[in-house]
CSV table of C-alpha atoms in Angstrom, one decimal:
chain,number,residue,atom,x,y,z
A,1,UNK,CA,228.7,-3.0,73.5
A,2,UNK,CA,225.1,-3.0,74.6
A,3,UNK,CA,223.9,-5.3,76.8
A,4,UNK,CA,220.0,-6.1,77.1
A,5,UNK,CA,219.0,-4.6,73.4
A,6,UNK,CA,216.6,-7.5,73.0
A,7,UNK,CA,214.6,-5.8,76.0
A,8,UNK,CA,214.9,-2.1,74.7
A,9,UNK,CA,212.2,-2.3,72.5
A,10,UNK,CA,209.6,-3.6,75.1
A,11,UNK,CA,210.6,-0.5,77.2
A,12,UNK,CA,210.2,2.0,74.2
A,13,UNK,CA,213.7,2.4,73.9
A,14,UNK,CA,215.3,2.4,70.3
A,15,UNK,CA,219.0,2.8,69.1
A,16,UNK,CA,218.9,5.1,66.0
A,17,UNK,CA,221.6,6.5,63.9
A,18,UNK,CA,224.1,3.6,64.8
A,19,UNK,CA,226.0,1.4,62.2
A,20,UNK,CA,225.1,-1.9,62.8
A,21,UNK,CA,226.3,-3.9,59.4
A,22,UNK,CA,229.1,-3.9,57.1
A,23,UNK,CA,228.3,-3.1,53.4
A,24,UNK,CA,229.3,-6.7,52.4
A,25,UNK,CA,226.6,-8.3,54.5
A,26,UNK,CA,224.1,-10.4,52.8
A,27,UNK,CA,220.4,-9.3,52.5
A,28,UNK,CA,219.3,-11.9,54.9
A,29,UNK,CA,221.5,-10.7,57.6
A,30,UNK,CA,220.7,-6.9,57.0
A,31,UNK,CA,217.0,-7.8,57.5
A,32,UNK,CA,217.6,-9.9,60.7
A,33,UNK,CA,219.9,-7.0,61.9
A,34,UNK,CA,217.0,-4.4,61.3
A,35,UNK,CA,214.4,-6.3,63.0
A,36,UNK,CA,216.6,-7.1,65.9
A,37,UNK,CA,217.6,-3.3,66.3
A,38,UNK,CA,214.4,-2.0,65.4
A,39,UNK,CA,213.4,1.3,67.5
A,40,UNK,CA,209.6,0.7,66.6
A,41,UNK,CA,207.5,-0.8,69.8
A,42,UNK,CA,204.1,-1.3,70.7
A,43,UNK,CA,204.5,1.0,73.9
A,44,UNK,CA,205.9,3.7,71.6
A,45,UNK,CA,202.9,3.2,69.3
A,46,UNK,CA,200.7,3.6,72.0
A,47,UNK,CA,202.1,6.6,73.3
A,48,UNK,CA,201.7,8.3,69.9
A,49,UNK,CA,198.0,7.3,69.6
A,50,UNK,CA,197.4,8.5,73.2
A,51,UNK,CA,198.9,12.1,72.1
A,52,UNK,CA,197.2,12.3,68.7
A,53,UNK,CA,193.8,11.7,70.7
A,54,UNK,CA,194.7,14.0,73.6
A,55,UNK,CA,195.5,16.6,70.9
A,56,UNK,CA,192.0,16.2,69.0
A,57,UNK,CA,189.3,16.3,71.8
A,58,UNK,CA,187.2,19.6,71.7
A,59,UNK,CA,185.1,20.3,75.1
A,60,UNK,CA,181.6,20.0,74.7
A,61,UNK,CA,179.2,19.0,72.0
A,62,UNK,CA,179.9,19.8,68.1
A,63,UNK,CA,177.1,22.4,68.4
A,64,UNK,CA,178.9,24.3,71.6
A,65,UNK,CA,182.3,24.0,69.8
A,66,UNK,CA,180.4,25.8,66.6
A,67,UNK,CA,178.8,28.2,68.6
A,68,UNK,CA,181.9,29.4,70.4
A,69,UNK,CA,183.5,29.4,66.8
A,70,UNK,CA,180.8,31.8,65.7
A,71,UNK,CA,181.3,34.0,68.5
A,72,UNK,CA,184.9,34.3,67.9
A,73,UNK,CA,184.8,34.7,64.1
A,74,UNK,CA,184.0,38.4,64.0
A,75,UNK,CA,187.0,39.2,66.3
A,76,UNK,CA,189.3,37.1,64.1
A,77,UNK,CA,188.2,39.2,61.1
A,78,UNK,CA,188.6,42.3,62.9
A,79,UNK,CA,192.3,41.1,63.5
A,80,UNK,CA,192.9,40.1,59.8
A,81,UNK,CA,192.0,43.8,58.9
A,82,UNK,CA,195.0,45.2,61.1
A,83,UNK,CA,197.4,46.9,58.7
A,84,UNK,CA,200.8,44.9,58.4
A,85,UNK,CA,203.5,46.7,60.2
A,86,UNK,CA,201.3,48.4,62.8
A,87,UNK,CA,201.8,48.4,66.4
A,88,UNK,CA,199.4,47.3,69.4
A,89,UNK,CA,197.4,50.2,70.6
A,90,UNK,CA,197.3,49.3,74.4
A,91,UNK,CA,199.3,51.7,76.3
A,92,UNK,CA,201.0,48.9,78.3
A,93,UNK,CA,202.3,47.4,75.3
A,94,UNK,CA,205.0,49.9,74.7
A,95,UNK,CA,208.5,48.7,75.6
A,96,UNK,CA,210.9,51.4,76.5
A,97,UNK,CA,214.8,50.5,76.5
A,98,UNK,CA,216.8,53.2,77.8
A,99,UNK,CA,220.4,53.6,76.5
A,100,UNK,CA,222.7,56.4,76.7
A,101,UNK,CA,223.0,58.9,73.9
A,102,UNK,CA,225.4,58.7,71.2
A,103,UNK,CA,226.6,55.2,72.1
A,104,UNK,CA,225.9,52.5,69.8
A,105,UNK,CA,226.5,48.7,69.9
A,106,UNK,CA,227.2,46.5,66.9
A,107,UNK,CA,227.7,42.4,67.0
A,108,UNK,CA,229.0,41.0,63.6
A,109,UNK,CA,226.9,38.3,62.1
A,110,UNK,CA,227.2,34.9,63.3
A,111,UNK,CA,228.5,32.2,60.6
A,112,UNK,CA,225.2,30.4,59.6
A,113,UNK,CA,225.4,26.6,58.2
A,114,UNK,CA,224.6,26.9,54.2
A,115,UNK,CA,221.9,24.6,54.6
A,116,UNK,CA,219.8,27.3,56.6
A,117,UNK,CA,220.9,30.4,54.2
A,118,UNK,CA,217.4,29.8,52.2
A,119,UNK,CA,215.8,29.5,55.7
A,120,UNK,CA,217.0,33.1,56.9
A,121,UNK,CA,216.6,34.7,53.6
A,122,UNK,CA,212.7,33.5,53.3
A,123,UNK,CA,212.2,35.0,56.8
A,124,UNK,CA,214.0,38.3,55.7
A,125,UNK,CA,211.7,38.6,52.8
A,126,UNK,CA,208.7,38.0,54.9
A,127,UNK,CA,209.6,40.3,57.4
A,128,UNK,CA,210.3,43.0,54.7
A,129,UNK,CA,206.8,42.2,53.0
A,130,UNK,CA,205.2,42.5,56.5
A,131,UNK,CA,206.9,46.0,57.4
A,132,UNK,CA,208.5,44.4,60.5
A,133,UNK,CA,212.0,45.3,59.2
A,134,UNK,CA,213.5,47.9,56.8
A,135,UNK,CA,217.0,48.0,55.2
A,136,UNK,CA,219.6,49.4,57.3
A,137,UNK,CA,221.6,52.6,55.8
A,138,UNK,CA,225.2,51.6,54.6
A,139,UNK,CA,227.9,51.7,57.5
A,140,UNK,CA,225.3,51.6,60.3
A,141,UNK,CA,226.5,51.3,63.7
A,142,UNK,CA,223.7,49.1,65.2
A,143,UNK,CA,223.6,45.4,64.5
A,144,UNK,CA,222.7,42.1,66.0
A,145,UNK,CA,223.4,38.9,64.9
A,146,UNK,CA,220.8,36.3,63.7
A,147,UNK,CA,220.5,32.8,64.4
A,148,UNK,CA,218.4,29.8,63.7
A,149,UNK,CA,216.5,27.4,66.1
A,150,UNK,CA,215.1,24.0,65.1
A,151,UNK,CA,211.3,23.9,66.2
A,152,UNK,CA,210.3,20.6,67.4
A,153,UNK,CA,207.2,18.7,68.2
A,154,UNK,CA,206.1,16.7,71.3
A,155,UNK,CA,208.2,13.6,70.1
A,156,UNK,CA,211.2,15.6,69.2
A,157,UNK,CA,210.8,15.8,65.4
A,158,UNK,CA,212.0,19.0,63.7
A,159,UNK,CA,208.9,20.8,62.3
A,160,UNK,CA,210.3,23.8,60.9
A,161,UNK,CA,212.8,26.5,62.0
A,162,UNK,CA,212.5,29.9,63.7
A,163,UNK,CA,215.1,32.8,62.7
A,164,UNK,CA,215.9,35.0,65.7
A,165,UNK,CA,218.2,38.0,66.5
A,166,UNK,CA,220.5,38.0,69.7
A,167,UNK,CA,220.4,41.4,71.2
A,168,UNK,CA,222.2,40.5,74.4
A,169,UNK,CA,225.1,42.8,73.6
A,170,UNK,CA,222.7,45.7,74.0
A,171,UNK,CA,222.1,44.7,77.7
A,172,UNK,CA,225.3,46.2,78.6
A,173,UNK,CA,224.2,49.6,77.5
A,174,UNK,CA,220.8,49.7,79.8
A,175,UNK,CA,220.7,52.3,82.4
A,176,UNK,CA,218.3,50.2,84.4
A,177,UNK,CA,217.2,46.7,84.0
A,178,UNK,CA,213.5,45.4,84.8
A,179,UNK,CA,214.0,41.8,85.9
A,180,UNK,CA,210.8,39.9,84.8
A,181,UNK,CA,211.6,36.2,84.7
A,182,UNK,CA,209.5,33.8,82.6
A,183,UNK,CA,207.4,31.6,84.9
A,184,UNK,CA,208.1,28.0,85.4
A,185,UNK,CA,206.1,25.4,83.8
A,186,UNK,CA,205.5,23.8,87.3
A,187,UNK,CA,204.0,27.4,88.4
A,188,UNK,CA,201.6,27.5,85.6
A,189,UNK,CA,200.4,23.9,86.4
A,190,UNK,CA,199.9,24.8,90.1
A,191,UNK,CA,197.6,27.8,89.0
A,192,UNK,CA,195.8,25.4,86.7
A,193,UNK,CA,195.0,22.7,89.4
A,194,UNK,CA,191.3,21.9,89.9
A,195,UNK,CA,190.5,23.2,86.0
A,196,UNK,CA,188.2,20.9,84.2
A,197,UNK,CA,188.5,22.5,81.0
A,198,UNK,CA,191.5,24.4,79.3
A,199,UNK,CA,192.2,25.9,75.8
A,200,UNK,CA,195.2,27.1,73.9
A,201,UNK,CA,195.5,29.9,71.4
A,202,UNK,CA,198.1,30.4,69.1
A,203,UNK,CA,199.4,33.9,68.4
A,204,UNK,CA,201.5,34.3,65.3
A,205,UNK,CA,204.5,36.4,66.1
A,206,UNK,CA,202.6,38.6,68.4
A,207,UNK,CA,206.0,39.8,69.7
A,208,UNK,CA,206.2,42.0,66.6
A,209,UNK,CA,203.6,44.3,67.3
A,210,UNK,CA,205.1,45.5,70.5
A,211,UNK,CA,206.3,49.3,69.8
A,212,UNK,CA,210.0,49.3,70.8
A,213,UNK,CA,211.3,52.8,72.0
């Protein structure tokens, strides 16, 4: 039982995915129920509109924006020319994982829902094509399980899937652990206080160019 349902849409609250009718209901009753329990509201529509406007508001004039793009374009072209499967050449980009000699770690694959099998296969094919991975020999003593994670936007809508591997079992073999926690969102905002201009750059699978030794 829910009390105050008629006020929920005014507050931007919606009930979704819940049964509210019998299959034998008449059409008029179904339409009335859908109208009563609709999760659409003026408040949610205003929030969506505001978010869309914030995501499409380049700083400066169109001429200044185009000038910045022209400055960046040669660097983007150089980046596109980097051979697939190559590693970053900055010495600090090399990641070293020290494990004992002649010690291996194997984790059996996790069960993956049938609906995600094609997602995993497409990602594996892309990794093979780009030289990120290669086929392991038969009876290998190393293996990390794969997982599938949903990617969502700011509104919680699923926009795609990310295939990851779970290497946590290797932590038990490490001779030394460098604890480098990720920064908190609150700390990042603290560093940005007082700024009047910000920008974002999307790096596509940049972690794959780090040389792991």
